[in-house]
Coordinates of C-alpha atoms and ligand atoms in Angstrom, one line a residue:
X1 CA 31.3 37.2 20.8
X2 CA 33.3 34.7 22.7
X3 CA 37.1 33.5 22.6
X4 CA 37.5 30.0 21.9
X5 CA 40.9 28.3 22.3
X6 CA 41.0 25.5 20.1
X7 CA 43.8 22.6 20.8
X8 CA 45.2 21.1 17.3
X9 CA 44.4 23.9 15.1
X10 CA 47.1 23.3 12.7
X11 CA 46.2 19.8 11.9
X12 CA 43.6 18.7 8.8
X13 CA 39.8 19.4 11.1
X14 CA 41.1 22.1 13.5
X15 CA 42.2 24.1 11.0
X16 CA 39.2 23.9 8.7
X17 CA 37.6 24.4 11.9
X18 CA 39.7 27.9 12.4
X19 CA 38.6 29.0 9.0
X20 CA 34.8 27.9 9.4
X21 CA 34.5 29.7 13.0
X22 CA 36.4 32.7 11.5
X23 CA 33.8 33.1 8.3
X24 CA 30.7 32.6 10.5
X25 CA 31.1 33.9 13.8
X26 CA 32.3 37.3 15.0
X27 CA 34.1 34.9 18.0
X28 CA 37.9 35.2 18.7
X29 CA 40.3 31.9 18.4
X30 CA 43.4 31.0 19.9
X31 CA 44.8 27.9 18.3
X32 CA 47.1 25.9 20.9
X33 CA 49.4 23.1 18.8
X34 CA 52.6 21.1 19.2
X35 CA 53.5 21.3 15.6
X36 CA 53.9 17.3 15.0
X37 CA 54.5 16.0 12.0
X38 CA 50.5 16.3 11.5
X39 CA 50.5 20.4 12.3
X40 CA 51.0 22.8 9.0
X41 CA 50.9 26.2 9.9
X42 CA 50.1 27.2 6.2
X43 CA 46.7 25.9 6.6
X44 CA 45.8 28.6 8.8
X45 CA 47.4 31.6 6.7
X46 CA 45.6 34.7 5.9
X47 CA 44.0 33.7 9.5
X48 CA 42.6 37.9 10.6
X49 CA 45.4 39.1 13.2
X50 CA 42.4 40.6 15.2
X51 CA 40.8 37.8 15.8
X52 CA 43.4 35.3 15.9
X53 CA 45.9 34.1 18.1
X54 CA 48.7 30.9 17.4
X55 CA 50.2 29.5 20.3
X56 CA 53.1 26.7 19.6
X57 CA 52.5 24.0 22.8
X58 CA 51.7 21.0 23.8
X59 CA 48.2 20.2 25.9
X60 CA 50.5 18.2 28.0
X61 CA 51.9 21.3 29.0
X62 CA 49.7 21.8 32.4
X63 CA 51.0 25.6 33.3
X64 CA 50.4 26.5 29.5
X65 CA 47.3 25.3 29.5
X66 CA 46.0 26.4 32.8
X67 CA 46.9 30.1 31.4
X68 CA 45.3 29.6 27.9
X69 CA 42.0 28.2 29.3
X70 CA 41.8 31.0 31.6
X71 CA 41.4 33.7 29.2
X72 CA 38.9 31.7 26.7
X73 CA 35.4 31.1 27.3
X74 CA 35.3 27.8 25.5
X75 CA 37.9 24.9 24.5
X76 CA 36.9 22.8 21.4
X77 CA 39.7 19.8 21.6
X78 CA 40.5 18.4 18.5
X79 CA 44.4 17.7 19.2
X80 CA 45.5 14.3 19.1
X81 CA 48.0 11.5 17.5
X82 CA 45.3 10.8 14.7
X83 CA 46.8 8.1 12.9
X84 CA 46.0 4.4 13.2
X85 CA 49.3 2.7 11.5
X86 CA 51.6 5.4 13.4
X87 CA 50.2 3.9 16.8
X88 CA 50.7 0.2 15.8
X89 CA 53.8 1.4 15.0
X90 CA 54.5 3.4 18.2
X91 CA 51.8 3.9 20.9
X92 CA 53.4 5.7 23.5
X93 CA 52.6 9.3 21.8
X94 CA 49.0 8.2 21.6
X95 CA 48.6 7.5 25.2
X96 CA 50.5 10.7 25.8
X97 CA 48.7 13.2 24.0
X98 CA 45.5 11.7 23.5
X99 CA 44.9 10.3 27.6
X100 CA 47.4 12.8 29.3
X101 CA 46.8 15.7 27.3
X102 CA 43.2 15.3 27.5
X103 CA 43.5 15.2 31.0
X104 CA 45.3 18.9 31.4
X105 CA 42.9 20.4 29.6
X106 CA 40.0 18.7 31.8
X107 CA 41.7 19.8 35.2
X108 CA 42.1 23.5 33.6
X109 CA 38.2 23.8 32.3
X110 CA 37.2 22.3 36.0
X111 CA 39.6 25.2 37.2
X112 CA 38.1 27.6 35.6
X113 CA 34.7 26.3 34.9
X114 CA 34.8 26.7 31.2
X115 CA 32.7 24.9 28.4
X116 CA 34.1 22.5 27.0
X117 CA 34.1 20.1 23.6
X118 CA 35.3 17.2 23.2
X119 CA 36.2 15.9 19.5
X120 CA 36.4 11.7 19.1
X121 CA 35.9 9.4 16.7
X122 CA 33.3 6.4 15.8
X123 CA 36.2 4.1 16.3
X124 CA 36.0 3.8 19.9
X125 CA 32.7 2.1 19.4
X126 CA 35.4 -1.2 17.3
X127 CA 33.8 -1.8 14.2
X128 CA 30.8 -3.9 12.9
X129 CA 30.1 -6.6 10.2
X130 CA 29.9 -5.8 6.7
X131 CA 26.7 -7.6 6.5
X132 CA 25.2 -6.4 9.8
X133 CA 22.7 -3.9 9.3
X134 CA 22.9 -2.4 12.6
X135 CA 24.8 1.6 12.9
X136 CA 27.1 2.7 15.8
X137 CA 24.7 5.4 17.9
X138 CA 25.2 7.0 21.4
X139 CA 24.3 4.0 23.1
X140 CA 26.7 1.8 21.4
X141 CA 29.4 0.1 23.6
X142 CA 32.5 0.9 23.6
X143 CA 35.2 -2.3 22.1
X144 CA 38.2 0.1 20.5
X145 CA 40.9 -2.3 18.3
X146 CA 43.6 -0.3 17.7
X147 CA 45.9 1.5 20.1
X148 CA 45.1 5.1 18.5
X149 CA 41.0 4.0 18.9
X150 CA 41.7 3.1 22.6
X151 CA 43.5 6.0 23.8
X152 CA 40.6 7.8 22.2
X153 CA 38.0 6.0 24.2
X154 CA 40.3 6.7 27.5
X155 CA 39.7 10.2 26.4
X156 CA 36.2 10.0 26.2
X157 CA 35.7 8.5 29.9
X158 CA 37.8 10.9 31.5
X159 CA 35.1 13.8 29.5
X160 CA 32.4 11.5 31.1
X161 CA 34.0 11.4 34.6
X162 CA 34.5 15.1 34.8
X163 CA 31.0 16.1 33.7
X164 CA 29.6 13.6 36.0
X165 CA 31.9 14.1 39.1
X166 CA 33.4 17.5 38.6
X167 CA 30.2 19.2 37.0
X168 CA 32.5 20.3 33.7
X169 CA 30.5 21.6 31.2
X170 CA 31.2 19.5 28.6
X171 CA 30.1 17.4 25.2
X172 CA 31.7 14.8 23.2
X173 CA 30.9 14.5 19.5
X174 CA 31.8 10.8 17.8
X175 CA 32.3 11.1 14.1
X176 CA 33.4 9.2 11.3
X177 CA 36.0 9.3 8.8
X178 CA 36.5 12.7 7.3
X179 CA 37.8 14.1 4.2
X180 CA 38.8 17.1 2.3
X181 CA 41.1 19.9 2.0
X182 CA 44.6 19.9 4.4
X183 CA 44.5 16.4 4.8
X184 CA 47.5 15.0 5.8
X185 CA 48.8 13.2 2.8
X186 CA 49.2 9.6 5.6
X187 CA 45.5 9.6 4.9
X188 CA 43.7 7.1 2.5
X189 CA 42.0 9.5 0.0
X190 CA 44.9 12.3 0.0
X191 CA 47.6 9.3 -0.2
X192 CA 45.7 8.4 -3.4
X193 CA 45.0 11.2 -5.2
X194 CA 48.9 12.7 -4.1
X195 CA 49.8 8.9 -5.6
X196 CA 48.0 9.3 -9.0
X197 CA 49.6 13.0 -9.3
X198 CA 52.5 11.1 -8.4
X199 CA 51.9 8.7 -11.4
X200 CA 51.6 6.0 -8.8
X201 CA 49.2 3.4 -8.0
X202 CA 46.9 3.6 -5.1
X203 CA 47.4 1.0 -2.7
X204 CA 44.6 -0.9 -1.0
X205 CA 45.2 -2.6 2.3
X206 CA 43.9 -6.1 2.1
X207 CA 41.2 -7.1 -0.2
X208 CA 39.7 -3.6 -0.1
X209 CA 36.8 -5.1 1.6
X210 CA 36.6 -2.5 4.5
X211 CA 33.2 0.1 4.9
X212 CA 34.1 3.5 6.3
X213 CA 31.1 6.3 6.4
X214 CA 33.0 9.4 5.1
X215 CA 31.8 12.8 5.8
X216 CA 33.3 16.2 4.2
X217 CA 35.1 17.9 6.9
X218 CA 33.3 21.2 6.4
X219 CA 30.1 19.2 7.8
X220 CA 31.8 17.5 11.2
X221 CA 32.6 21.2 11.9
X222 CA 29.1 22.3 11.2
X223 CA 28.3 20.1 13.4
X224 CA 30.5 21.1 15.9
X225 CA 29.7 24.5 16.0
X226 CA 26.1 23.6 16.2
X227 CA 26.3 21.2 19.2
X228 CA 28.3 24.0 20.9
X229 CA 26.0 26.6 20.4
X230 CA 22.4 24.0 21.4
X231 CA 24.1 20.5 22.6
X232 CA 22.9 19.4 25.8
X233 CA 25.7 19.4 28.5
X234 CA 27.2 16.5 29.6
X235 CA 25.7 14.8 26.1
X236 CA 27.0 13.1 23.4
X237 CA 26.0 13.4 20.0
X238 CA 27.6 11.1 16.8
X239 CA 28.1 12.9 13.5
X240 CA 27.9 11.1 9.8
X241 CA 26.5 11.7 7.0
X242 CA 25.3 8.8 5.3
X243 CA 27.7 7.7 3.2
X244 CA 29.3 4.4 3.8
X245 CA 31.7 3.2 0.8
X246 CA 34.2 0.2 0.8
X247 CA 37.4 1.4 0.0
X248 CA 37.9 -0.2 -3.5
X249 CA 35.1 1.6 -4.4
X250 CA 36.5 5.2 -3.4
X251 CA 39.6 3.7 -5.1
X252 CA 37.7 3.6 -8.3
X253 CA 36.0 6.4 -7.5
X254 CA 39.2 8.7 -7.5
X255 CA 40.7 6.8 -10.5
X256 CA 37.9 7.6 -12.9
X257 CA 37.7 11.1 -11.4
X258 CA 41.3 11.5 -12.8
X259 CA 40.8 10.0 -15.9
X260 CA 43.0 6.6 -14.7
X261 CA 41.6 2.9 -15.8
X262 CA 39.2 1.9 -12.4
X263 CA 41.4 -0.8 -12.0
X264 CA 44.8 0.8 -11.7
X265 CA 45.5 0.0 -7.9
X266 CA 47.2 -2.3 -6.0
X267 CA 46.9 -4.8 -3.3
X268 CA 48.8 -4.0 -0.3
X269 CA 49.1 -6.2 3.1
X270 CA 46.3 -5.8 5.4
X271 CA 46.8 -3.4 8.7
X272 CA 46.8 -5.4 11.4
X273 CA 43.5 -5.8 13.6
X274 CA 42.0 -3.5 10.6
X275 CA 38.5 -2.8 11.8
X276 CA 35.7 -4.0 9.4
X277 CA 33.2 -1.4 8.8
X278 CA 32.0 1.8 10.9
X279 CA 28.8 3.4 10.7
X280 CA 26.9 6.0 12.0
X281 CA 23.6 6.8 13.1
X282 CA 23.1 10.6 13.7
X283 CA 19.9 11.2 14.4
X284 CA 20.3 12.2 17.8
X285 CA 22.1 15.6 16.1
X286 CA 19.5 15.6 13.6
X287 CA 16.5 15.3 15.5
X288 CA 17.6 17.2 18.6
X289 CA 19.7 20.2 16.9
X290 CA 18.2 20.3 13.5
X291 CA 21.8 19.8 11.8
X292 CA 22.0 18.7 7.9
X293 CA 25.1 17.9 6.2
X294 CA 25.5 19.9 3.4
X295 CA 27.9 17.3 1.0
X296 CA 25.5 14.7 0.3
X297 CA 27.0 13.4 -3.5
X298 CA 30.3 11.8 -2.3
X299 CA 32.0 11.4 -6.1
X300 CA 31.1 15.7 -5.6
X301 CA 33.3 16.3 -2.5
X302 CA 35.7 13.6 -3.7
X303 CA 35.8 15.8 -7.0
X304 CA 36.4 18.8 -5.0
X305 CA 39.3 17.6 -3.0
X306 CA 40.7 16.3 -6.0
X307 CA 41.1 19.8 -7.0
X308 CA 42.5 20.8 -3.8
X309 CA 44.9 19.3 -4.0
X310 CA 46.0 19.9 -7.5
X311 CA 45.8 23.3 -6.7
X312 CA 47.9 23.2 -3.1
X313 CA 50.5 20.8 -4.3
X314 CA 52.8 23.6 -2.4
X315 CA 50.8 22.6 1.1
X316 CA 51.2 18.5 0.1
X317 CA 54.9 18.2 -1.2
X318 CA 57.1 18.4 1.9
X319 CA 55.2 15.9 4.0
X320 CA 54.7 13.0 0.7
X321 CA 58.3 11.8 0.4
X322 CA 58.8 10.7 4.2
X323 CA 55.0 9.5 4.3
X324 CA 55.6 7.5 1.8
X325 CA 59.1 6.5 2.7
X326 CA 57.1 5.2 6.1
X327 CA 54.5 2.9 3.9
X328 CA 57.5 1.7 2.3
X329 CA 59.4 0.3 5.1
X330 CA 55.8 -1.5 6.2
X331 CA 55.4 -3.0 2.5
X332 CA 52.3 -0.9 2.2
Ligands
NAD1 P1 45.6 15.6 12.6 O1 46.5 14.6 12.9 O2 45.5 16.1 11.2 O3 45.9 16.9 13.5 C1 46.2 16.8 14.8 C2 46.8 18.2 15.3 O4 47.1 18.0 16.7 C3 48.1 18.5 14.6 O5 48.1 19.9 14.2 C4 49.2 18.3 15.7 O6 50.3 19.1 15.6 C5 48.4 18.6 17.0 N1 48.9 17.9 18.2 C6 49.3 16.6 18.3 N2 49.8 16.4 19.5 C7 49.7 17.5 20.2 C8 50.0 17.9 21.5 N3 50.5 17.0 22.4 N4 49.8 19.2 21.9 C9 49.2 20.1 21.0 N5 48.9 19.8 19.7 C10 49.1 18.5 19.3 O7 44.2 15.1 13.1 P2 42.7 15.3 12.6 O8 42.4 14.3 11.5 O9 42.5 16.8 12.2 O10 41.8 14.9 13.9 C11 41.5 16.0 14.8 C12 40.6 15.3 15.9 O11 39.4 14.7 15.3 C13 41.3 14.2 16.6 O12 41.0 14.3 18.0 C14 40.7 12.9 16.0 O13 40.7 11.9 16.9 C15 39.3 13.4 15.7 N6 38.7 12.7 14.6 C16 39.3 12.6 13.4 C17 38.6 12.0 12.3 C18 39.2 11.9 10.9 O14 38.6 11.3 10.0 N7 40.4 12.5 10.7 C19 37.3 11.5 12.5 C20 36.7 11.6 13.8 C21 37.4 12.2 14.8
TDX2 O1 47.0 3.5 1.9 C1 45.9 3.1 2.5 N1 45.2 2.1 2.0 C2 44.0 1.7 2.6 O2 43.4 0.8 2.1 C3 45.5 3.8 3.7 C4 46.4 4.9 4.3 C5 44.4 3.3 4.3 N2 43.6 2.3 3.8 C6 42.4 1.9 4.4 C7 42.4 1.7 5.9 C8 41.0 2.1 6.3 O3 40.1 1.0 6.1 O4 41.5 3.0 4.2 C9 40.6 3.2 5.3 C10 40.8 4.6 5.9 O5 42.1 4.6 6.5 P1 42.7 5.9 7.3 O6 42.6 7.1 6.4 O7 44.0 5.5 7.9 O8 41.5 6.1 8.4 P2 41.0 5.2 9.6 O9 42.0 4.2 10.0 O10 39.6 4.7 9.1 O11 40.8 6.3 10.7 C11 40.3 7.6 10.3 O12 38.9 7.8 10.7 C12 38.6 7.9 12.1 C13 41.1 8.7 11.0 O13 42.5 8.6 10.6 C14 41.0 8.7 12.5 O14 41.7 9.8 13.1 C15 39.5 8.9 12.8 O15 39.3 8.8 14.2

């Protein structure tokens, strides 16, 4: 049995991550999150007071953090401005949180000498063609677009540095574009299916075009877990699942799912420096730590968030109206 804090816990994979940790460990979490915008604390309700701790505060916060990473024995850092419209729109909280905050919480596990875990993102790895037939994998170099991908990268370095220099016992994990349940409704699949309970029409940026590899968010933290319990220190291992889509083609897929005409969507303007396609090569997690994704039919976990969030509209319904009103003022 170990205490783990986890940074971000009330945001859409940090809290899944709560409730996955909770179900099949007997280990001990204390969440540590700012509350943005992106934090809900009713996705960690019915959380067991005995093995569960929430502490409102930002990683930035270098006494606060120092203290909380003294009394766990591992930190799994998911928190972070997540959002790659919000930092073309404002940066400054990316660079923040993401570079400054990741920093804190390196100086406090070199401190203390705790294991640590890094959570990023495929994106720092820019995107590829859609008719390259080349995959992202640990070797890839790194050429991050957007503001929110290069903050993440920073992030990533200063892990490597710290390992490297410092000795901190860490990992990174790289993944790729996650869904399911307590997503923020900003998101592309919860903005559409929130949209077509809405009775409005989902909105494509551009020409659709763009390849993400989605993964259900139950099997990044399955991942997760396992790289903390067998990863290699100082290693990084990518997480996907297999499952690249364009985005017209989710599009359709969540229209049919919800008995909607396939072509009841609209074309928005592009996002600006939009990358092209990601893709992920995870055999390094699959070969080395014998990890499987368990959601392997998309239109199945598509189908299941679907239900989600018909059945959570309580969780959604504050955050749509301003997430909307911000698309709106972008012509998206
Ligand atoms: P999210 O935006 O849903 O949640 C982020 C959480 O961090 C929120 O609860 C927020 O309140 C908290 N937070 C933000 N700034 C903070 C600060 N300064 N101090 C403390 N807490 C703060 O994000 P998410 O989609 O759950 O992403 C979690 C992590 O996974 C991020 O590091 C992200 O880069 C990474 N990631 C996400 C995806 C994806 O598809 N969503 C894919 C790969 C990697
Ligand atoms: O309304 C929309 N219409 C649309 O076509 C929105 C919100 C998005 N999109 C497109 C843009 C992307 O090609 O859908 C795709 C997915 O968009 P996002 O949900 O914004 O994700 P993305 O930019 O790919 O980044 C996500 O995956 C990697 C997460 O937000 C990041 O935190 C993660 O690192």
């Amino acid at each position: 049995m170990s205490i783990l804090l986890v940074t971000g816990g009330a945001g859409f994979i940090g809290a899944n991550f709560v409730h996955h940790v909770l179900a099949s460990t007997d280990d001990t979490v204390i969440v540590l999150d700012k509350l943005t915008y992106a934090g809900n604390r009713a996705s960690l309700a019915d959380c067991p007071a005995n093995r569960y701790e929430f502490v409102q505060g930002d990683i930035c916060d270098r006494e606060l953090v120092d203290q909380l990473v003294a009394r766990a024995d591992t930190v799994v850092h998911f928190a972070a401005e997540s959002h790659n419209d919000n930092s073309l729109l404002d940066p400054e909280p990316f660079v923040t949180t993401n570079v400054l905050g990741t920093f804190a919480l390196l100086e406090a596990v070199r401190k203390h000498d705790k294991r640590y875990h890094h959570v990023s993102t495929d994106e720092v790895y820019g995107d590829l063609a859609l008719d390259d037939p080349g995959r992202f994998c640990e070797t890839t170099t790194y050429a991050p677009s957007s503001p929110y991908s290069a903050t993440k990268a920073a992030s990533d370095h200063l892990v490597r540095a710290w390992a490297r220099s410092f000795g901190v016992r860490a990992t990174i994990s790289n993944c790729s574009n996650n869904y399911g349940p307590r997503q923020h409704v900003e998101k592309f699949i919860p903005r559409q299916i929130t949209n077509i309970i809405d009775g409005v029409r989902p909105k494509l940026y551009g020409r659709g075009h763009n390849v993400r590899d989605w993964i259900h968010v139950d099997d990044h933290n399955s991942a997760v877990l396992r790289i903390l319990q067998a990863g290699r220190l100082g290693e990084t291992y990518l997480i996907g699942a297999d499952s690249e889509q364009d985005n017209r083609s989710v599009v359709e897929m969540l229209l049919t799912l919800m008995d909607q005409p396939a072509d009841a969507y609209d074309l928005v303007p592009d996002r600006p420096g939009h990358d092209l396609r990601y893709a992920i090569d995870a055999t390094k997690l699959r070969t080395e730590l014998g990890w499987r994704p368990s959601y392997v039919d998309l239109e199945a976990g598509l189908a299941a968030t679907i239900d989600w969030y018909r059945a959570n509209e309580a969780w959604w319904r504050p955050q749509k109206a301003a997430a909307e009103a911000r698309y709106a003022a972008q012509g998206k």
